[in-house]
Amino acid sequence: MVQAVTPALRDWIVEQTVAGFAPEAVLAAMVDAGWETDLAAVALEDTLREHLRRRGPVGATPPAPVAQTANRQPMGAGALAGRLPEIARDGAQSLLDLGDRRVAVLASLSSPRVVVLGGLLSADECEALIEAARSRLARSLTVQTLTGGEELNPDRTSNGMFFNRGESDLIRRIESRIARLLNWPVENGEGMQVLNYPVGAEYKPHFDYFDPAEPGTPTILKRGGQRLGTLLIYLNEPERGGGTTFPDVGLEVAPQRGNAVFFSYDKPHPSTRTLHGGAPVLAGEKWVATKWLRERIFE
C-alpha cells in the first residue's frame, strides 16, 4: 500500500481536530485504517502545525489537557502548538548572553534538535553541585511504566539524587539561567538530578519521554504533562569514556566540565530520533546534572 499524504487527508485531520477529537484519537484512527505509525504521526503533526500557522489554534479548548483514553495519552503540547523549550539564537550567533553568564554554542543539529553548549556552568558551580549532592546519593531508579512508580533498572548503573526546585541559592541561580537559555518557565522543570557514574557504570540507550502505551503513564503525566526536552550538564571530565551517545544519528558528545547538551522531542515517539545513552565510564568517574522540561507546571 502506497501511503501518500494527500490534501484530502490533511483536510480530514483538520476536520477531526476542529470537531474536538484529541490528536491521539486521530492518530489511532489513522493507524487502525492501515497507516504506518511513524508516517501517520508525521502527517498529523505537519498538518496541525500548518493549520495553526495559517488560522490559529483549532477547537475551543487548549491543546495541552486533551481527553485521555485508557491506553493512549496526548502527544504533548509541542505537537499541537509548536511550543517547545528552545535556545533562541540570532542568525550565526555563537555566544549567548544569559545575563549572569555568556554561553557558547559549540554545535547543533536541527533533526533531531540537539545543541552542544560550552561553559553553561563555571568550574566552581560544578564543584559546588557535586559536593551538595555527594552525601545524598543512592542507586539511581527509573520510572516504573506499569504503575507510574520507580524501580531499579539493570540498564542504569549510576548513583543519583534530586534537588528540590529552588532549594538553595546555587540551585535557584542555575535554574534561572536554564530558564533564560531555553525560554521555558522554571516551574515547568523537574528538580535537578545529579548522577555519579563510577568505572563501568552506564545508562543504555533510552528515550526520556513517557511512553503513551504504558499503563503507568497517566499517573506520571498528572504531575506536569509530558517531558518535552532534556538538558544534560557535565560536572567533571572522566579520564576515559562516559560520552553521551545518540545512536540514531551517529553522534557522541564528550563530557567536558561545565559544558552541556540539550535536546527536545515534540512528541512521545521514536520518530523524534532522540534515543540516547550514557556510554560506560572506562577510567575515572563521571558527574552529570540533568534537567527535564515538562509541558506544564511540575508539582
PDB file of C-alpha atoms in Angstrom:
ATOM      1  CA  MET A   1       0.000   0.000   0.000  1.00  0.00           C
ATOM      2  CA  VAL A   2       1.431   3.395  -1.032  1.00  0.00           C
ATOM      3  CA  GLN A   3       0.683   5.889   1.732  1.00  0.00           C
ATOM      4  CA  ALA A   4       0.564   9.419   0.360  1.00  0.00           C
ATOM      5  CA  VAL A   5      -0.287  12.465   2.435  1.00  0.00           C
ATOM      6  CA  THR A   6      -2.937  13.963   0.185  1.00  0.00           C
ATOM      7  CA  PRO A   7      -4.854  17.260   0.522  1.00  0.00           C
ATOM      8  CA  ALA A   8      -7.942  15.205   1.314  1.00  0.00           C
ATOM      9  CA  LEU A   9      -6.154  13.527   4.224  1.00  0.00           C
ATOM     10  CA  ARG A  10      -4.948  16.873   5.559  1.00  0.00           C
ATOM     11  CA  ASP A  11      -8.495  18.267   5.345  1.00  0.00           C
ATOM     12  CA  TRP A  12      -9.781  15.227   7.235  1.00  0.00           C
ATOM     13  CA  ILE A  13      -7.182  15.671  10.009  1.00  0.00           C
ATOM     14  CA  VAL A  14      -8.152  19.321  10.463  1.00  0.00           C
ATOM     15  CA  GLU A  15     -11.873  18.470  10.432  1.00  0.00           C
ATOM     16  CA  GLN A  16     -11.437  15.842  13.148  1.00  0.00           C
ATOM     17  CA  THR A  17      -9.435  18.197  15.341  1.00  0.00           C
ATOM     18  CA  VAL A  18     -11.887  21.087  14.912  1.00  0.00           C
ATOM     19  CA  ALA A  19     -14.673  18.645  15.816  1.00  0.00           C
ATOM     20  CA  GLY A  20     -12.983  18.107  19.186  1.00  0.00           C
ATOM     21  CA  PHE A  21     -11.166  14.820  18.709  1.00  0.00           C
ATOM     22  CA  ALA A  22      -7.817  14.698  20.537  1.00  0.00           C
ATOM     23  CA  PRO A  23      -4.693  14.221  18.388  1.00  0.00           C
ATOM     24  CA  GLU A  24      -4.029  10.790  19.857  1.00  0.00           C
ATOM     25  CA  ALA A  25      -7.524   9.703  18.793  1.00  0.00           C
ATOM     26  CA  VAL A  26      -6.927  10.962  15.252  1.00  0.00           C
ATOM     27  CA  LEU A  27      -3.578   9.152  15.173  1.00  0.00           C
ATOM     28  CA  ALA A  28      -5.210   5.945  16.425  1.00  0.00           C
ATOM     29  CA  ALA A  29      -7.848   6.147  13.693  1.00  0.00           C
ATOM     30  CA  MET A  30      -5.145   6.514  11.031  1.00  0.00           C
ATOM     31  CA  VAL A  31      -3.212   3.540  12.389  1.00  0.00           C
ATOM     32  CA  ASP A  32      -6.404   1.461  12.589  1.00  0.00           C
ATOM     33  CA  ALA A  33      -7.014   2.333   8.939  1.00  0.00           C
ATOM     34  CA  GLY A  34      -3.658   0.834   7.986  1.00  0.00           C
ATOM     35  CA  TRP A  35      -1.261   3.751   8.180  1.00  0.00           C
ATOM     36  CA  GLU A  36       2.258   3.145   9.450  1.00  0.00           C
ATOM     37  CA  THR A  37       2.557   4.787  12.866  1.00  0.00           C
ATOM     38  CA  ASP A  38       5.634   6.891  12.051  1.00  0.00           C
ATOM     39  CA  LEU A  39       4.182   8.231   8.808  1.00  0.00           C
ATOM     40  CA  ALA A  40       0.802   8.909  10.393  1.00  0.00           C
ATOM     41  CA  ALA A  41       2.415  10.818  13.276  1.00  0.00           C
ATOM     42  CA  VAL A  42       4.461  12.977  10.918  1.00  0.00           C
ATOM     43  CA  ALA A  43       1.439  13.685   8.700  1.00  0.00           C
ATOM     44  CA  LEU A  44      -0.674  14.606  11.707  1.00  0.00           C
ATOM     45  CA  GLU A  45       1.953  16.889  13.215  1.00  0.00           C
ATOM     46  CA  ASP A  46       2.802  18.651   9.941  1.00  0.00           C
ATOM     47  CA  THR A  47      -0.848  19.213   9.136  1.00  0.00           C
ATOM     48  CA  LEU A  48      -1.672  20.711  12.521  1.00  0.00           C
ATOM     49  CA  ARG A  49       1.405  22.915  12.529  1.00  0.00           C
ATOM     50  CA  GLU A  50       0.466  24.337   9.126  1.00  0.00           C
ATOM     51  CA  HIS A  51      -3.154  24.833  10.175  1.00  0.00           C
ATOM     52  CA  LEU A  52      -2.077  26.644  13.337  1.00  0.00           C
ATOM     53  CA  ARG A  53       0.286  28.826  11.368  1.00  0.00           C
ATOM     54  CA  ARG A  54      -2.473  29.893   8.979  1.00  0.00           C
ATOM     55  CA  ARG A  55      -5.528  30.110  11.206  1.00  0.00           C
ATOM     56  CA  GLY A  56      -4.514  29.956  14.840  1.00  0.00           C
ATOM     57  CA  PRO A  57      -5.442  27.285  17.406  1.00  0.00           C
ATOM     58  CA  VAL A  58      -8.085  24.758  16.445  1.00  0.00           C
ATOM     59  CA  GLY A  59     -11.034  23.904  18.618  1.00  0.00           C
ATOM     60  CA  ALA A  60     -12.421  25.722  21.631  1.00  0.00           C
ATOM     61  CA  THR A  61     -10.159  24.343  24.317  1.00  0.00           C
ATOM     62  CA  PRO A  62      -6.366  24.464  24.870  1.00  0.00           C
ATOM     63  CA  PRO A  63      -4.499  21.509  23.348  1.00  0.00           C
ATOM     64  CA  ALA A  64      -2.442  20.525  26.401  1.00  0.00           C
ATOM     65  CA  PRO A  65      -5.123  18.942  28.657  1.00  0.00           C
ATOM     66  CA  VAL A  66      -6.729  16.864  25.883  1.00  0.00           C
ATOM     67  CA  ALA A  67      -9.028  13.989  26.734  1.00  0.00           C
ATOM     68  CA  GLN A  68      -7.302  10.785  27.780  1.00  0.00           C
ATOM     69  CA  THR A  69      -8.242   7.220  26.955  1.00  0.00           C
ATOM     70  CA  ALA A  70      -7.311   4.069  28.826  1.00  0.00           C
ATOM     71  CA  ASN A  71      -4.356   3.152  26.625  1.00  0.00           C
ATOM     72  CA  ARG A  72      -3.316   6.360  24.860  1.00  0.00           C
ATOM     73  CA  GLN A  73      -2.132   9.768  26.044  1.00  0.00           C
ATOM     74  CA  PRO A  74      -1.803  13.209  24.460  1.00  0.00           C
ATOM     75  CA  MET A  75       1.084  13.657  22.045  1.00  0.00           C
ATOM     76  CA  GLY A  76       2.152  16.712  24.022  1.00  0.00           C
ATOM     77  CA  ALA A  77       1.648  20.472  23.874  1.00  0.00           C
ATOM     78  CA  GLY A  78       4.519  20.847  21.424  1.00  0.00           C
ATOM     79  CA  ALA A  79       2.897  18.530  18.888  1.00  0.00           C
ATOM     80  CA  LEU A  80      -0.075  20.897  18.550  1.00  0.00           C
ATOM     81  CA  ALA A  81       1.116  24.363  19.457  1.00  0.00           C
ATOM     82  CA  GLY A  82       4.691  24.067  18.261  1.00  0.00           C
ATOM     83  CA  ARG A  83       5.781  25.285  21.688  1.00  0.00           C
ATOM     84  CA  LEU A  84       8.939  23.599  22.932  1.00  0.00           C
ATOM     85  CA  PRO A  85      11.889  24.575  25.096  1.00  0.00           C
ATOM     86  CA  GLU A  86      14.340  26.126  22.656  1.00  0.00           C
ATOM     87  CA  ILE A  87      17.611  28.020  22.535  1.00  0.00           C
ATOM     88  CA  ALA A  88      16.953  31.355  20.858  1.00  0.00           C
ATOM     89  CA  ARG A  89      19.732  32.436  18.505  1.00  0.00           C
ATOM     90  CA  ASP A  90      20.222  35.452  16.283  1.00  0.00           C
ATOM     91  CA  GLY A  91      21.468  34.041  12.987  1.00  0.00           C
ATOM     92  CA  ALA A  92      25.009  32.735  13.332  1.00  0.00           C
ATOM     93  CA  GLN A  93      25.360  33.964  16.903  1.00  0.00           C
ATOM     94  CA  SER A  94      27.870  31.729  18.691  1.00  0.00           C
ATOM     95  CA  LEU A  95      27.713  33.316  22.169  1.00  0.00           C
ATOM     96  CA  LEU A  96      24.514  33.577  24.196  1.00  0.00           C
ATOM     97  CA  ASP A  97      24.257  36.318  26.827  1.00  0.00           C
ATOM     98  CA  LEU A  98      22.188  34.887  29.701  1.00  0.00           C
ATOM     99  CA  GLY A  99      22.623  37.892  31.950  1.00  0.00           C
ATOM    100  CA  ASP A 100      24.911  36.347  34.551  1.00  0.00           C
ATOM    101  CA  ARG A 101      26.954  34.286  32.096  1.00  0.00           C
ATOM    102  CA  ARG A 102      27.861  34.037  28.408  1.00  0.00           C
ATOM    103  CA  VAL A 103      27.479  30.559  26.954  1.00  0.00           C
ATOM    104  CA  ALA A 104      28.966  29.275  23.697  1.00  0.00           C
ATOM    105  CA  VAL A 105      27.054  27.312  21.071  1.00  0.00           C
ATOM    106  CA  LEU A 106      29.575  24.650  20.028  1.00  0.00           C
ATOM    107  CA  ALA A 107      27.482  22.514  17.675  1.00  0.00           C
ATOM    108  CA  SER A 108      23.866  21.919  16.742  1.00  0.00           C
ATOM    109  CA  LEU A 109      21.587  19.596  14.790  1.00  0.00           C
ATOM    110  CA  SER A 110      18.151  20.503  13.518  1.00  0.00           C
ATOM    111  CA  SER A 111      16.715  16.980  13.257  1.00  0.00           C
ATOM    112  CA  PRO A 112      16.768  15.799  15.937  1.00  0.00           C
ATOM    113  CA  ARG A 113      17.116  19.107  17.730  1.00  0.00           C
ATOM    114  CA  VAL A 114      20.414  18.789  19.609  1.00  0.00           C
ATOM    115  CA  VAL A 115      22.594  21.683  20.775  1.00  0.00           C
ATOM    116  CA  VAL A 116      26.022  21.347  22.437  1.00  0.00           C
ATOM    117  CA  LEU A 117      26.872  24.231  24.757  1.00  0.00           C
ATOM    118  CA  GLY A 118      30.165  25.413  26.202  1.00  0.00           C
ATOM    119  CA  GLY A 119      30.574  26.934  29.644  1.00  0.00           C
ATOM    120  CA  LEU A 120      26.998  26.780  30.911  1.00  0.00           C
ATOM    121  CA  LEU A 121      28.347  26.362  34.461  1.00  0.00           C
ATOM    122  CA  SER A 122      31.574  27.612  35.979  1.00  0.00           C
ATOM    123  CA  ALA A 123      34.093  25.205  37.488  1.00  0.00           C
ATOM    124  CA  ASP A 124      33.127  26.445  40.962  1.00  0.00           C
ATOM    125  CA  GLU A 125      29.429  25.831  40.289  1.00  0.00           C
ATOM    126  CA  CYS A 126      30.170  22.308  39.053  1.00  0.00           C
ATOM    127  CA  GLU A 127      32.180  21.515  42.167  1.00  0.00           C
ATOM    128  CA  ALA A 128      29.520  23.016  44.444  1.00  0.00           C
ATOM    129  CA  LEU A 129      26.818  20.836  42.851  1.00  0.00           C
ATOM    130  CA  ILE A 130      28.946  17.724  43.286  1.00  0.00           C
ATOM    131  CA  GLU A 131      29.627  18.473  46.944  1.00  0.00           C
ATOM    132  CA  ALA A 132      25.974  19.306  47.667  1.00  0.00           C
ATOM    133  CA  ALA A 133      24.878  16.019  46.061  1.00  0.00           C
ATOM    134  CA  ARG A 134      27.572  13.657  47.328  1.00  0.00           C
ATOM    135  CA  SER A 135      26.089  12.788  50.722  1.00  0.00           C
ATOM    136  CA  ARG A 136      22.602  12.277  49.255  1.00  0.00           C
ATOM    137  CA  LEU A 137      23.452   9.740  46.542  1.00  0.00           C
ATOM    138  CA  ALA A 138      21.586   6.455  46.217  1.00  0.00           C
ATOM    139  CA  ARG A 139      21.290   3.856  43.466  1.00  0.00           C
ATOM    140  CA  SER A 140      19.554   5.515  40.507  1.00  0.00           C
ATOM    141  CA  LEU A 141      15.993   4.479  39.749  1.00  0.00           C
ATOM    142  CA  THR A 142      13.946   4.650  36.567  1.00  0.00           C
ATOM    143  CA  VAL A 143      10.225   5.207  36.063  1.00  0.00           C
ATOM    144  CA  GLN A 144       8.145   2.053  36.547  1.00  0.00           C
ATOM    145  CA  THR A 145       5.967   2.324  33.472  1.00  0.00           C
ATOM    146  CA  LEU A 146       3.433  -0.262  34.627  1.00  0.00           C
ATOM    147  CA  THR A 147       2.475   1.683  37.747  1.00  0.00           C
ATOM    148  CA  GLY A 148       3.962   5.166  37.444  1.00  0.00           C
ATOM    149  CA  GLY A 149       6.307   4.489  40.365  1.00  0.00           C
ATOM    150  CA  GLU A 150      10.074   3.856  40.362  1.00  0.00           C
ATOM    151  CA  GLU A 151      12.247   0.770  40.087  1.00  0.00           C
ATOM    152  CA  LEU A 152      15.833  -0.448  39.875  1.00  0.00           C
ATOM    153  CA  ASN A 153      16.854  -0.986  36.256  1.00  0.00           C
ATOM    154  CA  PRO A 154      19.945  -3.002  35.217  1.00  0.00           C
ATOM    155  CA  ASP A 155      20.327  -0.682  32.204  1.00  0.00           C
ATOM    156  CA  ARG A 156      21.104   2.212  34.554  1.00  0.00           C
ATOM    157  CA  THR A 157      24.035   1.617  36.890  1.00  0.00           C
ATOM    158  CA  SER A 158      24.704   5.093  38.295  1.00  0.00           C
ATOM    159  CA  ASN A 159      24.076   6.651  41.708  1.00  0.00           C
ATOM    160  CA  GLY A 160      21.963   9.777  41.916  1.00  0.00           C
ATOM    161  CA  MET A 161      19.786  12.231  43.799  1.00  0.00           C
ATOM    162  CA  PHE A 162      17.290  15.035  43.128  1.00  0.00           C
ATOM    163  CA  PHE A 163      17.432  18.599  44.400  1.00  0.00           C
ATOM    164  CA  ASN A 164      14.116  20.217  45.194  1.00  0.00           C
ATOM    165  CA  ARG A 165      13.388  23.044  42.822  1.00  0.00           C
ATOM    166  CA  GLY A 166      14.730  26.299  44.314  1.00  0.00           C
ATOM    167  CA  GLU A 167      16.094  24.652  47.453  1.00  0.00           C
ATOM    168  CA  SER A 168      19.301  26.757  47.654  1.00  0.00           C
ATOM    169  CA  ASP A 169      20.859  29.909  46.210  1.00  0.00           C
ATOM    170  CA  LEU A 170      23.029  27.755  43.937  1.00  0.00           C
ATOM    171  CA  ILE A 171      20.066  25.778  42.590  1.00  0.00           C
ATOM    172  CA  ARG A 172      17.953  28.902  42.096  1.00  0.00           C
ATOM    173  CA  ARG A 173      20.761  30.615  40.181  1.00  0.00           C
ATOM    174  CA  ILE A 174      21.282  27.646  37.849  1.00  0.00           C
ATOM    175  CA  GLU A 175      17.556  27.098  37.327  1.00  0.00           C
ATOM    176  CA  SER A 176      17.067  30.770  36.407  1.00  0.00           C
ATOM    177  CA  ARG A 177      19.936  30.545  33.925  1.00  0.00           C
ATOM    178  CA  ILE A 178      18.438  27.423  32.351  1.00  0.00           C
ATOM    179  CA  ALA A 179      15.034  29.131  32.091  1.00  0.00           C
ATOM    180  CA  ARG A 180      16.611  32.036  30.192  1.00  0.00           C
ATOM    181  CA  LEU A 181      18.631  29.678  27.998  1.00  0.00           C
ATOM    182  CA  LEU A 182      15.645  27.548  26.967  1.00  0.00           C
ATOM    183  CA  ASN A 183      12.885  30.171  27.129  1.00  0.00           C
ATOM    184  CA  TRP A 184      10.941  27.878  29.445  1.00  0.00           C
ATOM    185  CA  PRO A 185       9.470  28.666  32.881  1.00  0.00           C
ATOM    186  CA  VAL A 186      11.378  27.481  35.949  1.00  0.00           C
ATOM    187  CA  GLU A 187       8.179  25.963  37.337  1.00  0.00           C
ATOM    188  CA  ASN A 188       7.805  23.762  34.234  1.00  0.00           C
ATOM    189  CA  GLY A 189      11.019  21.942  35.071  1.00  0.00           C
ATOM    190  CA  GLU A 190      11.567  18.913  37.275  1.00  0.00           C
ATOM    191  CA  GLY A 191      14.000  19.211  40.155  1.00  0.00           C
ATOM    192  CA  MET A 192      17.616  18.968  39.034  1.00  0.00           C
ATOM    193  CA  GLN A 193      19.089  15.471  39.222  1.00  0.00           C
ATOM    194  CA  VAL A 194      22.800  14.835  39.850  1.00  0.00           C
ATOM    195  CA  LEU A 195      24.295  11.475  38.858  1.00  0.00           C
ATOM    196  CA  ASN A 196      27.624   9.822  39.574  1.00  0.00           C
ATOM    197  CA  TYR A 197      28.976   7.076  37.311  1.00  0.00           C
ATOM    198  CA  PRO A 198      31.946   5.062  38.636  1.00  0.00           C
ATOM    199  CA  VAL A 199      34.123   2.903  36.385  1.00  0.00           C
ATOM    200  CA  GLY A 200      31.939   0.522  34.373  1.00  0.00           C
ATOM    201  CA  ALA A 201      28.688   2.388  35.041  1.00  0.00           C
ATOM    202  CA  GLU A 202      26.492   3.347  32.108  1.00  0.00           C
ATOM    203  CA  TYR A 203      22.948   4.147  31.023  1.00  0.00           C
ATOM    204  CA  LYS A 204      21.971   2.136  27.976  1.00  0.00           C
ATOM    205  CA  PRO A 205      20.153   3.935  25.125  1.00  0.00           C
ATOM    206  CA  HIS A 206      16.646   5.051  26.030  1.00  0.00           C
ATOM    207  CA  PHE A 207      14.084   7.799  25.465  1.00  0.00           C
ATOM    208  CA  ASP A 208      13.254  10.414  28.106  1.00  0.00           C
ATOM    209  CA  TYR A 209       9.578  10.891  27.221  1.00  0.00           C
ATOM    210  CA  PHE A 210       6.901   8.763  28.890  1.00  0.00           C
ATOM    211  CA  ASP A 211       5.567   6.039  26.614  1.00  0.00           C
ATOM    212  CA  PRO A 212       1.837   6.664  25.967  1.00  0.00           C
ATOM    213  CA  ALA A 213       1.218   2.913  25.593  1.00  0.00           C
ATOM    214  CA  GLU A 214       2.349   2.086  29.143  1.00  0.00           C
ATOM    215  CA  PRO A 215      -0.378   1.782  31.797  1.00  0.00           C
ATOM    216  CA  GLY A 216       1.548   3.850  34.349  1.00  0.00           C
ATOM    217  CA  THR A 217       1.867   6.894  32.095  1.00  0.00           C
ATOM    218  CA  PRO A 218      -1.422   8.603  33.122  1.00  0.00           C
ATOM    219  CA  THR A 219      -0.202   8.704  36.726  1.00  0.00           C
ATOM    220  CA  ILE A 220       3.134  10.189  35.683  1.00  0.00           C
ATOM    221  CA  LEU A 221       1.548  12.857  33.461  1.00  0.00           C
ATOM    222  CA  LYS A 222      -0.615  14.211  36.297  1.00  0.00           C
ATOM    223  CA  ARG A 223       2.430  15.990  37.753  1.00  0.00           C
ATOM    224  CA  GLY A 224       3.107  18.230  34.757  1.00  0.00           C
ATOM    225  CA  GLY A 225       2.377  16.547  31.459  1.00  0.00           C
ATOM    226  CA  GLN A 226       4.909  15.076  29.074  1.00  0.00           C
ATOM    227  CA  ARG A 227       8.610  15.738  29.072  1.00  0.00           C
ATOM    228  CA  LEU A 228       9.498  17.917  26.081  1.00  0.00           C
ATOM    229  CA  GLY A 229      13.229  18.418  26.483  1.00  0.00           C
ATOM    230  CA  THR A 230      16.370  17.370  28.330  1.00  0.00           C
ATOM    231  CA  LEU A 231      19.396  19.402  29.397  1.00  0.00           C
ATOM    232  CA  LEU A 232      22.416  17.351  30.464  1.00  0.00           C
ATOM    233  CA  ILE A 233      25.281  19.244  32.143  1.00  0.00           C
ATOM    234  CA  TYR A 234      28.736  17.727  32.623  1.00  0.00           C
ATOM    235  CA  LEU A 235      30.166  18.479  36.070  1.00  0.00           C
ATOM    236  CA  ASN A 236      33.585  16.859  35.565  1.00  0.00           C
ATOM    237  CA  GLU A 237      35.682  15.040  32.976  1.00  0.00           C
ATOM    238  CA  PRO A 238      36.184  11.282  33.341  1.00  0.00           C
ATOM    239  CA  GLU A 239      39.603  10.045  32.289  1.00  0.00           C
ATOM    240  CA  ARG A 240      38.100   7.823  29.579  1.00  0.00           C
ATOM    241  CA  GLY A 241      34.617   7.030  28.321  1.00  0.00           C
ATOM    242  CA  GLY A 242      31.327   8.392  29.590  1.00  0.00           C
ATOM    243  CA  GLY A 243      30.184  10.220  26.462  1.00  0.00           C
ATOM    244  CA  THR A 244      26.532  10.882  25.638  1.00  0.00           C
ATOM    245  CA  THR A 245      25.545   8.894  22.561  1.00  0.00           C
ATOM    246  CA  PHE A 246      22.708   9.430  20.080  1.00  0.00           C
ATOM    247  CA  PRO A 247      22.663   6.105  18.162  1.00  0.00           C
ATOM    248  CA  ASP A 248      20.044   7.115  15.600  1.00  0.00           C
ATOM    249  CA  VAL A 249      22.200   9.955  14.257  1.00  0.00           C
ATOM    250  CA  GLY A 250      25.695   8.626  14.988  1.00  0.00           C
ATOM    251  CA  LEU A 251      26.545  11.417  17.446  1.00  0.00           C
ATOM    252  CA  GLU A 252      28.592  11.220  20.646  1.00  0.00           C
ATOM    253  CA  VAL A 253      29.132  14.238  22.912  1.00  0.00           C
ATOM    254  CA  ALA A 254      32.299  14.139  25.007  1.00  0.00           C
ATOM    255  CA  PRO A 255      31.897  15.112  28.678  1.00  0.00           C
ATOM    256  CA  GLN A 256      33.690  18.401  29.415  1.00  0.00           C
ATOM    257  CA  ARG A 257      33.234  20.144  32.759  1.00  0.00           C
ATOM    258  CA  GLY A 258      30.728  22.989  32.577  1.00  0.00           C
ATOM    259  CA  ASN A 259      29.521  22.064  29.086  1.00  0.00           C
ATOM    260  CA  ALA A 260      26.038  20.767  28.324  1.00  0.00           C
ATOM    261  CA  VAL A 261      23.927  19.095  25.665  1.00  0.00           C
ATOM    262  CA  PHE A 262      20.276  19.995  25.115  1.00  0.00           C
ATOM    263  CA  PHE A 263      17.758  18.062  23.041  1.00  0.00           C
ATOM    264  CA  SER A 264      13.995  18.342  22.592  1.00  0.00           C
ATOM    265  CA  TYR A 265      11.247  15.995  21.402  1.00  0.00           C
ATOM    266  CA  ASP A 266       7.885  17.269  20.196  1.00  0.00           C
ATOM    267  CA  LYS A 267       6.015  14.002  20.657  1.00  0.00           C
ATOM    268  CA  PRO A 268       6.477  10.793  22.666  1.00  0.00           C
ATOM    269  CA  HIS A 269       7.543   8.685  19.710  1.00  0.00           C
ATOM    270  CA  PRO A 270      10.772   7.106  18.365  1.00  0.00           C
ATOM    271  CA  SER A 271      10.423   9.176  15.188  1.00  0.00           C
ATOM    272  CA  THR A 272      11.893  12.065  17.191  1.00  0.00           C
ATOM    273  CA  ARG A 273      15.235  10.202  16.938  1.00  0.00           C
ATOM    274  CA  THR A 274      16.161  11.244  20.478  1.00  0.00           C
ATOM    275  CA  LEU A 275      17.319   7.790  21.539  1.00  0.00           C
ATOM    276  CA  HIS A 276      20.368   8.465  23.717  1.00  0.00           C
ATOM    277  CA  GLY A 277      22.552   6.827  26.336  1.00  0.00           C
ATOM    278  CA  GLY A 278      25.484   7.287  28.657  1.00  0.00           C
ATOM    279  CA  ALA A 279      28.477   5.278  27.413  1.00  0.00           C
ATOM    280  CA  PRO A 280      30.361   3.227  30.046  1.00  0.00           C
ATOM    281  CA  VAL A 281      32.978   5.050  32.097  1.00  0.00           C
ATOM    282  CA  LEU A 282      36.297   3.353  31.323  1.00  0.00           C
ATOM    283  CA  ALA A 283      38.549   5.248  33.751  1.00  0.00           C
ATOM    284  CA  GLY A 284      37.880   7.767  36.493  1.00  0.00           C
ATOM    285  CA  GLU A 285      34.291   8.777  37.286  1.00  0.00           C
ATOM    286  CA  LYS A 286      31.609  10.932  35.702  1.00  0.00           C
ATOM    287  CA  TRP A 287      29.371  13.506  37.359  1.00  0.00           C
ATOM    288  CA  VAL A 288      26.414  14.999  35.466  1.00  0.00           C
ATOM    289  CA  ALA A 289      23.342  17.092  36.240  1.00  0.00           C
ATOM    290  CA  THR A 290      20.079  16.588  34.366  1.00  0.00           C
ATOM    291  CA  LYS A 291      17.134  18.955  33.964  1.00  0.00           C
ATOM    292  CA  TRP A 292      13.920  17.691  32.352  1.00  0.00           C
ATOM    293  CA  LEU A 293      11.380  20.153  30.963  1.00  0.00           C
ATOM    294  CA  ARG A 294       7.640  19.443  31.184  1.00  0.00           C
ATOM    295  CA  GLU A 295       4.561  20.744  29.327  1.00  0.00           C
ATOM    296  CA  ARG A 296       3.038  22.345  32.381  1.00  0.00           C
ATOM    297  CA  ILE A 297       3.899  23.265  35.957  1.00  0.00           C
ATOM    298  CA  PHE A 298       5.649  20.326  37.598  1.00  0.00           C
ATOM    299  CA  GLU A 299       4.248  19.617  41.049  1.00  0.00           C
TER     300      GLU A 299
END
